[in-house]
Amino acid sequence: MTVRSGRPRLRALLGMLTVRSVAGQVFLLQVLIVVLLVAAGITALFFNAQSDGDREAQRRALAVAETFANAPGMEAALGSPDPTAVLQPRAEAARKPAGVDFITVMNTEGVRYTNPIPDLIGKKFTGPIEPVLKGGTTIEHLDGAFAPYVRATVPVHASDGTVIGLVAAGVRLERVRGVVEEQFPLLLGVAAGVLLLATVGTALVTGRLRRQTHGLGPEEMTRMYEHHDAVLHAVREGVLILDEDRRILLVNDEARRLLGLPAEVEGRTVDELDLDPHTARLLADGRIANDEVYRVGQRLLAVNQRTTDQAGGPPGTVATIRDSTELEALSGRVDVARERLRLLYDAGEEIGTTLDVVRTCEELTGFAAARFADYATVDLVEAVLRGEEPTSTGAEADMRRTALSGPRDDTALFALGTTIRFLPSTALGAGIINGEGVLEADLAGYGGWEQQSQSRARRLVAAGFHSMVAVPLRARGAILGVAMFWRADRPQPFDEDDLSLAEELVARAAVSVDNARRYSREHTMAVTLQRSLLPRGLPEQNALDAAYRYRPAQAGLGGVGGDWYDIIPLPGSRVALVVGDVVGHGLHAAATMGRLRTAVHNFSTLDLPPDELLWHLDELVARLDQEETEGLPESAGSAGDAGAEPGLVVQPEAGITGATCLIAIYDPATGACTMARAGHVLPLVVHPDGTAAFAAVPGGPPLGLGGLPFETLEMVLPEGSTLVLYTDGLVEDRDHDIDERLALLRDVLSGHGDRPPEETCDAVLTALVPEKPRDDIALLVGRTRLLSPSQVAEWAVPSDPSAVGDVRARVARTLTDWGLEEEAFTTELILSELVTNAIRYAVGPIRVRLIRDRALICEVSDHSSTSPHLRQAANTDEGGRGLFLVAQFADRWGTRYTTDGKVIWTEQPLSRDEPPDD
């Protein structure tokens, strides 16, 4: 029984595998594909194993060389009288466990100290060692006497960082590749198993395919032809087959019905039939036709015709006829639907192009008046216009007409800016409360809409307004306002389909209005924060006349960008001008700007030069960036995410990503100006004769990159020179090259060397700033002054303790000439202590300078870089109280380092705010 039952299955399987059957061909093709895939996989594994072996050899050689080079006692061993005696046992002891073929230690000249082959010890190393002597590492693939190998050479560093030797480690590739190649039998076994399983699976799938197709044998073909007549006559599409003589060979029942043909029509020519002329001509010509429509009686027929000999069949044609009478009416409705879809698509392209509430409303009314209605208006709740969060409903709230569009302005519609409160008793008021659209198809019927304003309603109807649709602007459950559409010139009144279209149109616009409102709120908050962090006035100083301007970016175009400026008085009547720009926009940029401005103030108290100050700022920005990046959550939702807190648009930012800054320090005593910049645009200097040129301040990287130095530019500015500092928002424009904008800035300032700073700011903003700037703009202008010679006294002091008395005498005479006799005793005490310290502890020439400005400034300079420090002297100490006395009598004191030493300075307040005119 088992044998008998198995024979039919065997015969079926053999029949399946015959190439004459479709199932057999599919089986052979699938087996071939599987074999090719397995072969390709084994080949890829082989080459991958070769590559892995090479990488493993490199890694092992480099790791062993670096480990041995950094081993404890290496420096002492290389410095011993006999390095080979110390290192050879260690190298051989480490070589075998590490799995390498040799470890060679050599001196800086390439002479070997260790090697598995003793004969090579003391001989020169054959290989490049120059890169290693410079602190680098080399990895080489070499062909040895017996097998190829990989060699890695690394330097041995002394405790002071110098290279005192070299270590080379090598391993044969066959040692590493052998481990991988041992796995090939297993891989081949797995591949054979995969091939066997794939073959069995393919056989099962092929058998299933054969069972489903039934082999397409003669019996199946016979059965197919038995049913074709029934199918041909049952379809609802007419079919006519004609031979080359235009005689009808076959016609189905649907064709007889549509063309009105008699029952016995086969064998007759087209000309013998009473057909519509257009249809008869098409069938008689035998040309190819695609959905050609003909009117036959009350029917609209779509006819297709093809030749029958395209694939080697008998000559003739086959025509199919379809009744399209119902489609004619449906196509009209499809055209209307297509037009409305196009209108909604265009609305999405034209409405909400900016993040400005009023502009979005204007885009809605302009689009609707041109494409949907004749007139359109939008009224918004007052809170929405202010950027505030609206209440849950806008009903019974004051609304302001924000946008109005139409062919005429002299209508009875409420004008722009009018405050409107819709009556809850009207259909429109109820619709606003419920958030539903309202349709008034016949305004002349006065169905209650006129209660809002009866006089205006009569004038509107008299002007030809005949229908209206009103739809509330609703977003996130709150009513933002209402959009109203009016028809006056178009004769067709609004219908229910128009109401649905208006609701869809307004729903899309409401999202844009709400996004613009939330952005406006954030922009207002960012501008407020930005302005609160910027200077509110100019500090008191006599170094220069200054003026400044700040222009935030237009809401919806760019946003607040973190630009800032500052004027910081420094010791010695000097002043620092600072302009900076934080990368990014919004609240984050404004807050970061405040932190950087505070940091500049703090660093300025250290009295550092501009390049060192920028270096400290660079470290600060990099640290802040790292802290904020580490504190950023793994997934932060955007403002559009579900569950986001309504109101404020908050976008997560991954760190500060950098900032730019320009610092200029001006000394009115000498006219010297020192400038440095970090990724910032060049400043511009206008000389007293009107010549304007950009200062060639060396370019430095933006703050936050770290590791790169900053350089300074030192120049002497004549009195009356104008220094113009600005941010990139002033000169960058999408429509113009930045070189053109910089040239325009220079041209605006050229020829106006005597223009005051305030007028300079106004002239620059008028010429370069558009009405709606896309980026923040900070502008700082300073016109230099010089202290008169009568305000400065300076002399050299010999390095002799007896010179202190002469210093006291000259100070007394100078202060008497300045009318500051009351300050003489204190000043003599301060300078005598500072000069005494310089004579005792400093080196080089000593100079004393007195400056009479808003304060009396004393400076003692020397060529020592050691700064004195304040300490508390004991009762038994003979000295140590000098700086303590200086700190007690001076209002401020400190140290300023220069390129050739330092300056100790003090400030004493004067009884008057400004020095007398000389």
Short mmCIF file of C-alpha atoms in Angstrom, two decimals, residues 210-574:
data_model
loop_
_atom_site.label_atom_id
_atom_site.label_comp_id
_atom_site.label_asym_id
_atom_site.label_seq_id
_atom_site.Cartn_x
_atom_site.Cartn_y
_atom_site.Cartn_z
CA ARG A 210 1.70 23.56 -10.17
CA ARG A 211 -1.31 22.58 -8.09
CA GLN A 212 -2.73 26.12 -8.24
CA THR A 213 -2.32 26.47 -12.03
CA HIS A 214 -3.47 22.91 -12.70
CA GLY A 215 -0.72 22.54 -15.29
CA LEU A 216 -2.70 24.46 -17.92
CA GLY A 217 -3.39 21.19 -19.76
CA PRO A 218 -5.74 20.57 -22.72
CA GLU A 219 -8.69 19.89 -20.47
CA GLU A 220 -8.37 23.28 -18.88
CA MET A 221 -8.11 24.98 -22.25
CA THR A 222 -11.26 23.24 -23.43
CA ARG A 223 -13.10 24.32 -20.34
CA MET A 224 -11.91 27.90 -20.91
CA TYR A 225 -13.32 27.98 -24.44
CA GLU A 226 -16.60 26.50 -23.26
CA HIS A 227 -17.12 29.53 -21.03
CA HIS A 228 -15.82 32.29 -23.27
CA ASP A 229 -19.08 32.75 -25.14
CA ALA A 230 -21.04 33.10 -21.93
CA VAL A 231 -18.54 35.67 -20.61
CA LEU A 232 -18.47 37.59 -23.92
CA HIS A 233 -22.21 38.02 -24.00
CA ALA A 234 -22.55 38.78 -20.32
CA VAL A 235 -20.21 41.77 -20.11
CA ARG A 236 -21.64 45.30 -20.22
CA GLU A 237 -19.36 46.41 -23.02
CA GLY A 238 -20.07 45.88 -26.69
CA VAL A 239 -17.55 43.83 -28.69
CA LEU A 240 -17.38 43.64 -32.51
CA ILE A 241 -14.76 41.63 -34.43
CA LEU A 242 -14.39 42.37 -38.17
CA ASP A 243 -12.21 40.71 -40.79
CA GLU A 244 -10.07 42.44 -43.37
CA ASP A 245 -13.10 42.82 -45.71
CA ARG A 246 -14.96 44.70 -42.92
CA ARG A 247 -17.38 41.82 -42.38
CA ILE A 248 -18.62 41.17 -38.90
CA LEU A 249 -17.25 37.94 -37.49
CA LEU A 250 -18.53 38.25 -33.93
CA VAL A 251 -20.82 40.61 -32.05
CA ASN A 252 -22.06 40.29 -28.47
CA ASP A 253 -25.46 41.15 -27.03
CA GLU A 254 -24.30 44.51 -25.54
CA ALA A 255 -23.09 45.71 -28.95
CA ARG A 256 -26.42 44.75 -30.53
CA ARG A 257 -28.27 46.73 -27.86
CA LEU A 258 -26.12 49.86 -28.07
CA LEU A 259 -26.00 50.00 -31.90
CA GLY A 260 -29.51 48.64 -32.52
CA LEU A 261 -28.28 45.69 -34.64
CA PRO A 262 -30.51 42.81 -35.78
CA ALA A 263 -30.12 39.31 -34.40
CA GLU A 264 -28.52 37.82 -37.56
CA VAL A 265 -25.66 40.20 -38.30
CA GLU A 266 -22.59 37.96 -38.57
CA GLY A 267 -21.18 37.85 -42.12
CA ARG A 268 -22.59 41.22 -43.16
CA THR A 269 -20.41 44.19 -44.00
CA VAL A 270 -20.52 47.49 -42.18
CA ASP A 271 -22.06 49.26 -45.13
CA GLU A 272 -25.06 46.90 -45.03
CA LEU A 273 -25.93 47.97 -41.50
CA ASP A 274 -28.00 51.01 -40.54
CA LEU A 275 -25.41 52.62 -38.25
CA ASP A 276 -24.70 56.15 -37.17
CA PRO A 277 -22.53 57.76 -39.92
CA HIS A 278 -19.64 58.56 -37.58
CA THR A 279 -19.61 55.09 -36.07
CA ALA A 280 -19.96 53.42 -39.48
CA ARG A 281 -17.06 55.45 -40.90
CA LEU A 282 -14.82 54.46 -37.96
CA LEU A 283 -15.62 50.74 -38.34
CA ALA A 284 -15.23 50.86 -42.12
CA ASP A 285 -11.85 52.65 -41.97
CA GLY A 286 -10.42 50.18 -39.48
CA ARG A 287 -8.16 52.83 -37.96
CA ILE A 288 -6.99 52.73 -34.36
CA ALA A 289 -9.25 54.74 -32.02
CA ASN A 290 -8.96 55.56 -28.32
CA ASP A 291 -12.14 56.46 -26.42
CA GLU A 292 -13.71 58.40 -29.28
CA VAL A 293 -17.15 59.59 -28.21
CA TYR A 294 -20.17 59.53 -30.58
CA ARG A 295 -23.78 60.48 -30.03
CA VAL A 296 -26.08 57.61 -31.05
CA GLY A 297 -29.67 58.52 -30.40
CA GLN A 298 -29.96 59.40 -26.72
CA ARG A 299 -26.78 57.59 -25.85
CA LEU A 300 -23.20 58.79 -25.66
CA LEU A 301 -20.90 55.97 -26.76
CA ALA A 302 -17.14 55.69 -26.22
CA VAL A 303 -15.51 53.55 -28.95
CA ASN A 304 -12.07 51.90 -28.95
CA GLN A 305 -10.68 50.04 -31.96
CA ARG A 306 -7.52 47.93 -32.44
CA THR A 307 -6.15 45.65 -35.16
CA THR A 308 -6.06 41.90 -34.52
CA ASP A 309 -2.84 41.12 -36.40
CA GLN A 310 -0.47 42.97 -34.04
CA ALA A 311 0.67 39.72 -32.33
CA GLY A 312 0.59 37.48 -35.42
CA GLY A 313 -3.18 36.95 -35.44
CA PRO A 314 -5.49 37.06 -38.46
CA PRO A 315 -6.02 40.43 -40.16
CA GLY A 316 -8.97 42.46 -38.98
CA THR A 317 -10.10 44.72 -36.17
CA VAL A 318 -11.81 44.48 -32.82
CA ALA A 319 -13.96 47.34 -31.52
CA THR A 320 -15.27 47.83 -27.99
CA ILE A 321 -18.21 50.13 -27.24
CA ARG A 322 -19.07 51.55 -23.82
CA ASP A 323 -22.17 53.50 -22.78
CA SER A 324 -20.93 56.80 -21.27
CA THR A 325 -24.28 58.55 -20.94
CA GLU A 326 -24.19 58.48 -17.14
CA LEU A 327 -20.56 59.57 -17.11
CA GLU A 328 -21.48 62.78 -18.97
CA ALA A 329 -23.45 64.06 -15.99
CA LEU A 330 -20.90 62.70 -13.55
CA SER A 331 -17.99 64.37 -15.36
CA GLY A 332 -19.54 67.76 -14.71
CA ARG A 333 -19.56 67.09 -10.99
CA VAL A 334 -15.99 65.74 -11.20
CA ASP A 335 -14.86 68.95 -12.89
CA VAL A 336 -16.40 70.97 -10.08
CA ALA A 337 -14.72 68.78 -7.46
CA ARG A 338 -11.40 68.99 -9.30
CA GLU A 339 -11.67 72.77 -9.44
CA ARG A 340 -12.33 72.96 -5.73
CA LEU A 341 -9.40 70.69 -4.96
CA ARG A 342 -7.24 72.93 -7.10
CA LEU A 343 -8.54 75.94 -5.21
CA LEU A 344 -7.67 74.36 -1.84
CA TYR A 345 -4.24 73.35 -3.12
CA ASP A 346 -3.54 76.88 -4.36
CA ALA A 347 -4.76 78.26 -1.05
CA GLY A 348 -2.21 76.13 0.76
CA GLU A 349 0.50 77.60 -1.46
CA GLU A 350 -0.58 81.25 -1.11
CA ILE A 351 -1.93 81.50 2.45
CA GLY A 352 0.42 81.34 5.44
CA THR A 353 3.64 82.16 3.62
CA THR A 354 4.86 84.25 6.58
CA LEU A 355 4.61 84.04 10.36
CA ASP A 356 2.75 87.35 10.54
CA VAL A 357 -0.87 87.37 11.77
CA VAL A 358 -2.06 90.38 9.77
CA ARG A 359 -0.27 89.29 6.60
CA THR A 360 -1.81 85.82 6.82
CA CYS A 361 -5.30 87.33 7.11
CA GLU A 362 -4.59 89.57 4.12
CA GLU A 363 -3.49 86.55 2.11
CA LEU A 364 -6.74 84.75 2.99
CA THR A 365 -9.00 87.66 1.98
CA GLY A 366 -7.03 88.40 -1.17
CA PHE A 367 -7.15 84.78 -2.31
CA ALA A 368 -10.85 84.33 -1.48
CA ALA A 369 -11.92 87.58 -3.14
CA ALA A 370 -10.17 86.61 -6.37
CA ARG A 371 -11.02 82.90 -6.56
CA PHE A 372 -14.10 82.22 -4.45
CA ALA A 373 -16.08 85.33 -3.54
CA ASP A 374 -16.14 89.00 -4.56
CA TYR A 375 -15.38 90.44 -1.12
CA ALA A 376 -13.77 88.83 1.91
CA THR A 377 -13.11 90.09 5.43
CA VAL A 378 -11.36 88.71 8.52
CA ASP A 379 -12.11 89.90 12.05
CA LEU A 380 -9.79 88.72 14.86
CA VAL A 381 -10.13 88.76 18.62
CA GLU A 382 -8.05 91.55 20.17
CA ALA A 383 -6.04 89.06 22.23
CA VAL A 384 -4.98 87.22 19.07
CA LEU A 385 -3.64 90.42 17.53
CA ARG A 386 -1.59 90.99 20.68
CA GLY A 387 -0.17 87.48 20.44
CA GLU A 388 -1.94 86.35 23.59
CA GLU A 389 -3.59 82.99 24.18
CA PRO A 390 -7.28 83.32 23.18
CA THR A 391 -10.09 82.12 25.43
CA SER A 392 -12.04 78.97 24.65
CA THR A 393 -14.51 80.96 22.53
CA GLY A 394 -14.43 84.29 20.76
CA ALA A 395 -18.15 84.94 21.10
CA GLU A 396 -19.22 88.13 22.87
CA ALA A 397 -15.62 89.35 22.57
CA ASP A 398 -14.47 92.44 20.73
CA MET A 399 -13.05 91.67 17.31
CA ARG A 400 -11.05 93.99 15.12
CA ARG A 401 -11.36 94.03 11.35
CA THR A 402 -7.89 92.91 10.32
CA ALA A 403 -8.15 92.33 6.57
CA LEU A 404 -10.55 93.32 3.78
CA SER A 405 -10.28 92.58 0.07
CA GLY A 406 -12.57 93.31 -2.86
CA PRO A 407 -12.77 95.16 -6.16
CA ARG A 408 -14.07 98.37 -4.52
CA ASP A 409 -13.32 100.18 -1.29
CA ASP A 410 -16.46 102.34 -1.11
CA THR A 411 -18.77 99.67 0.30
CA ALA A 412 -20.87 99.53 3.44
CA LEU A 413 -18.61 96.87 4.94
CA PHE A 414 -16.91 97.79 8.20
CA ALA A 415 -13.58 99.47 7.50
CA LEU A 416 -10.18 98.13 8.55
CA GLY A 417 -9.43 98.66 12.22
CA THR A 418 -13.10 98.79 13.22
CA THR A 419 -13.95 97.05 16.49
CA ILE A 420 -16.96 94.75 16.13
CA ARG A 421 -18.92 92.71 18.67
CA PHE A 422 -21.25 90.21 17.02
CA LEU A 423 -24.69 89.79 18.56
CA PRO A 424 -25.34 86.32 20.01
CA SER A 425 -28.99 86.62 18.94
CA THR A 426 -28.10 86.49 15.24
CA ALA A 427 -27.28 83.34 13.29
CA LEU A 428 -23.71 84.59 12.85
CA GLY A 429 -23.25 85.18 16.59
CA ALA A 430 -24.64 81.71 17.37
CA GLY A 431 -22.35 80.20 14.75
CA ILE A 432 -19.32 81.82 16.38
CA ILE A 433 -20.35 80.48 19.78
CA ASN A 434 -20.75 76.95 18.38
CA GLY A 435 -17.78 77.19 16.01
CA GLU A 436 -19.99 76.51 12.97
CA GLY A 437 -20.23 78.15 9.57
CA VAL A 438 -23.28 80.22 8.59
CA LEU A 439 -24.81 80.46 5.10
CA GLU A 440 -27.01 83.40 4.04
CA ALA A 441 -27.97 82.49 0.46
CA ASP A 442 -30.37 85.43 0.03
CA LEU A 443 -29.35 88.59 1.81
CA ALA A 444 -32.29 90.49 0.39
CA GLY A 445 -34.61 88.23 2.36
CA TYR A 446 -33.27 89.75 5.62
CA GLY A 447 -33.36 86.49 7.54
CA GLY A 448 -31.93 88.04 10.71
CA TRP A 449 -28.37 88.85 9.64
CA GLU A 450 -29.30 92.52 9.34
CA GLN A 451 -29.75 92.85 13.12
CA GLN A 452 -26.02 93.43 13.48
CA SER A 453 -26.40 96.80 11.70
CA GLN A 454 -29.63 97.42 9.82
CA SER A 455 -28.46 100.57 8.09
CA ARG A 456 -25.34 98.86 6.74
CA ALA A 457 -27.40 95.81 5.75
CA ARG A 458 -29.69 97.94 3.56
CA ARG A 459 -26.74 99.67 1.92
CA LEU A 460 -25.06 96.33 1.21
CA VAL A 461 -28.16 94.90 -0.45
CA ALA A 462 -28.59 98.11 -2.43
CA ALA A 463 -24.96 97.80 -3.62
CA GLY A 464 -25.68 94.32 -5.04
CA PHE A 465 -24.50 92.06 -2.22
CA HIS A 466 -26.79 89.05 -2.50
CA SER A 467 -25.25 86.15 -0.50
CA MET A 468 -22.77 85.61 2.36
CA VAL A 469 -20.86 82.83 4.08
CA ALA A 470 -19.28 83.28 7.52
CA VAL A 471 -16.92 80.74 9.07
CA PRO A 472 -15.21 81.07 12.50
CA LEU A 473 -11.42 80.73 12.58
CA ARG A 474 -10.95 77.91 15.04
CA ALA A 475 -7.65 76.44 16.21
CA ARG A 476 -6.95 74.09 19.13
CA GLY A 477 -10.48 74.52 20.46
CA ALA A 478 -10.37 78.33 20.57
CA ILE A 479 -12.15 80.85 18.33
CA LEU A 480 -9.57 83.25 16.92
CA GLY A 481 -12.01 85.29 14.85
CA VAL A 482 -14.37 84.99 11.89
CA ALA A 483 -13.91 85.09 8.11
CA MET A 484 -16.80 86.39 5.97
CA PHE A 485 -17.21 85.96 2.21
CA TRP A 486 -19.60 88.07 0.13
CA ARG A 487 -20.84 87.82 -3.45
CA ALA A 488 -21.99 90.86 -5.36
CA ASP A 489 -20.61 90.68 -8.90
CA ARG A 490 -20.89 86.89 -9.33
CA PRO A 491 -24.55 86.08 -10.03
CA GLN A 492 -24.46 82.58 -8.47
CA PRO A 493 -25.37 82.62 -4.77
CA PHE A 494 -23.45 80.56 -2.24
CA ASP A 495 -24.81 77.04 -1.63
CA GLU A 496 -24.07 74.23 0.81
CA ASP A 497 -21.11 73.03 -1.25
CA ASP A 498 -19.65 76.53 -1.09
CA LEU A 499 -20.12 76.52 2.68
CA SER A 500 -18.17 73.25 2.96
CA LEU A 501 -15.45 74.67 0.75
CA ALA A 502 -15.27 77.85 2.83
CA GLU A 503 -15.02 75.82 6.04
CA GLU A 504 -12.10 73.81 4.63
CA LEU A 505 -10.41 76.98 3.38
CA VAL A 506 -10.79 78.78 6.72
CA ALA A 507 -9.71 75.72 8.72
CA ARG A 508 -6.38 75.67 6.89
CA ALA A 509 -5.95 79.43 7.27
CA ALA A 510 -6.77 79.25 10.99
CA VAL A 511 -3.81 76.96 11.58
CA SER A 512 -1.52 79.47 9.86
CA VAL A 513 -3.01 82.36 11.86
CA ASP A 514 -2.52 80.48 15.13
CA ASN A 515 1.07 79.58 14.24
CA ALA A 516 1.74 83.21 13.37
CA ARG A 517 0.16 84.32 16.66
CA ARG A 518 2.31 81.97 18.69
CA TYR A 519 5.40 83.00 16.78
CA SER A 520 4.54 86.69 17.31
CA ARG A 521 4.23 86.02 21.02
CA GLU A 522 7.62 84.35 21.16
CA HIS A 523 9.14 87.10 19.03
CA THR A 524 7.74 89.79 21.32
CA MET A 525 9.09 88.00 24.38
CA ALA A 526 12.48 87.54 22.72
CA VAL A 527 12.66 91.21 21.70
CA THR A 528 11.67 92.28 25.21
CA LEU A 529 14.32 90.01 26.72
CA GLN A 530 16.90 91.18 24.19
CA ARG A 531 16.27 94.87 24.89
CA SER A 532 16.31 94.32 28.64
CA LEU A 533 19.76 92.73 28.38
CA LEU A 534 21.25 95.45 26.17
CA PRO A 535 22.74 98.66 27.60
CA ARG A 536 20.10 101.25 28.47
CA GLY A 537 22.45 104.20 28.14
CA LEU A 538 26.03 105.24 27.60
CA PRO A 539 28.46 105.06 30.52
CA GLU A 540 30.29 108.15 31.64
CA GLN A 541 33.66 108.39 29.92
CA ASN A 542 35.73 111.00 28.08
CA ALA A 543 37.55 108.73 25.60
CA LEU A 544 35.05 109.17 22.77
CA ASP A 545 31.62 110.40 21.72
CA ALA A 546 29.42 107.39 21.10
CA ALA A 547 26.03 106.46 19.69
CA TYR A 548 24.33 103.13 19.12
CA ARG A 549 21.32 101.58 17.40
CA TYR A 550 19.61 98.19 17.69
CA ARG A 551 17.00 96.89 15.22
CA PRO A 552 15.40 93.48 15.85
CA ALA A 553 14.46 91.29 12.90
CA GLN A 554 10.93 91.53 11.60
CA ALA A 555 8.60 88.94 13.13
CA GLY A 556 8.00 86.11 10.68
CA LEU A 557 11.14 86.78 8.65
CA GLY A 558 14.04 85.96 10.93
CA GLY A 559 13.44 86.49 14.62
CA VAL A 560 15.65 87.92 17.33
CA GLY A 561 19.20 86.85 16.62
CA GLY A 562 21.20 87.58 19.77
CA ASP A 563 23.09 90.68 18.52
CA TRP A 564 24.58 92.93 21.20
CA TYR A 565 26.85 95.92 21.72
CA ASP A 566 28.55 97.43 24.73
CA ILE A 567 30.77 100.31 25.86
CA ILE A 568 32.90 99.43 28.89
CA PRO A 569 35.09 102.04 30.66
CA LEU A 570 38.53 100.66 31.55
CA PRO A 571 41.29 101.87 33.87
CA GLY A 572 43.53 104.62 32.56
CA SER A 573 40.64 106.54 30.90
CA ARG A 574 40.51 103.79 28.26
#
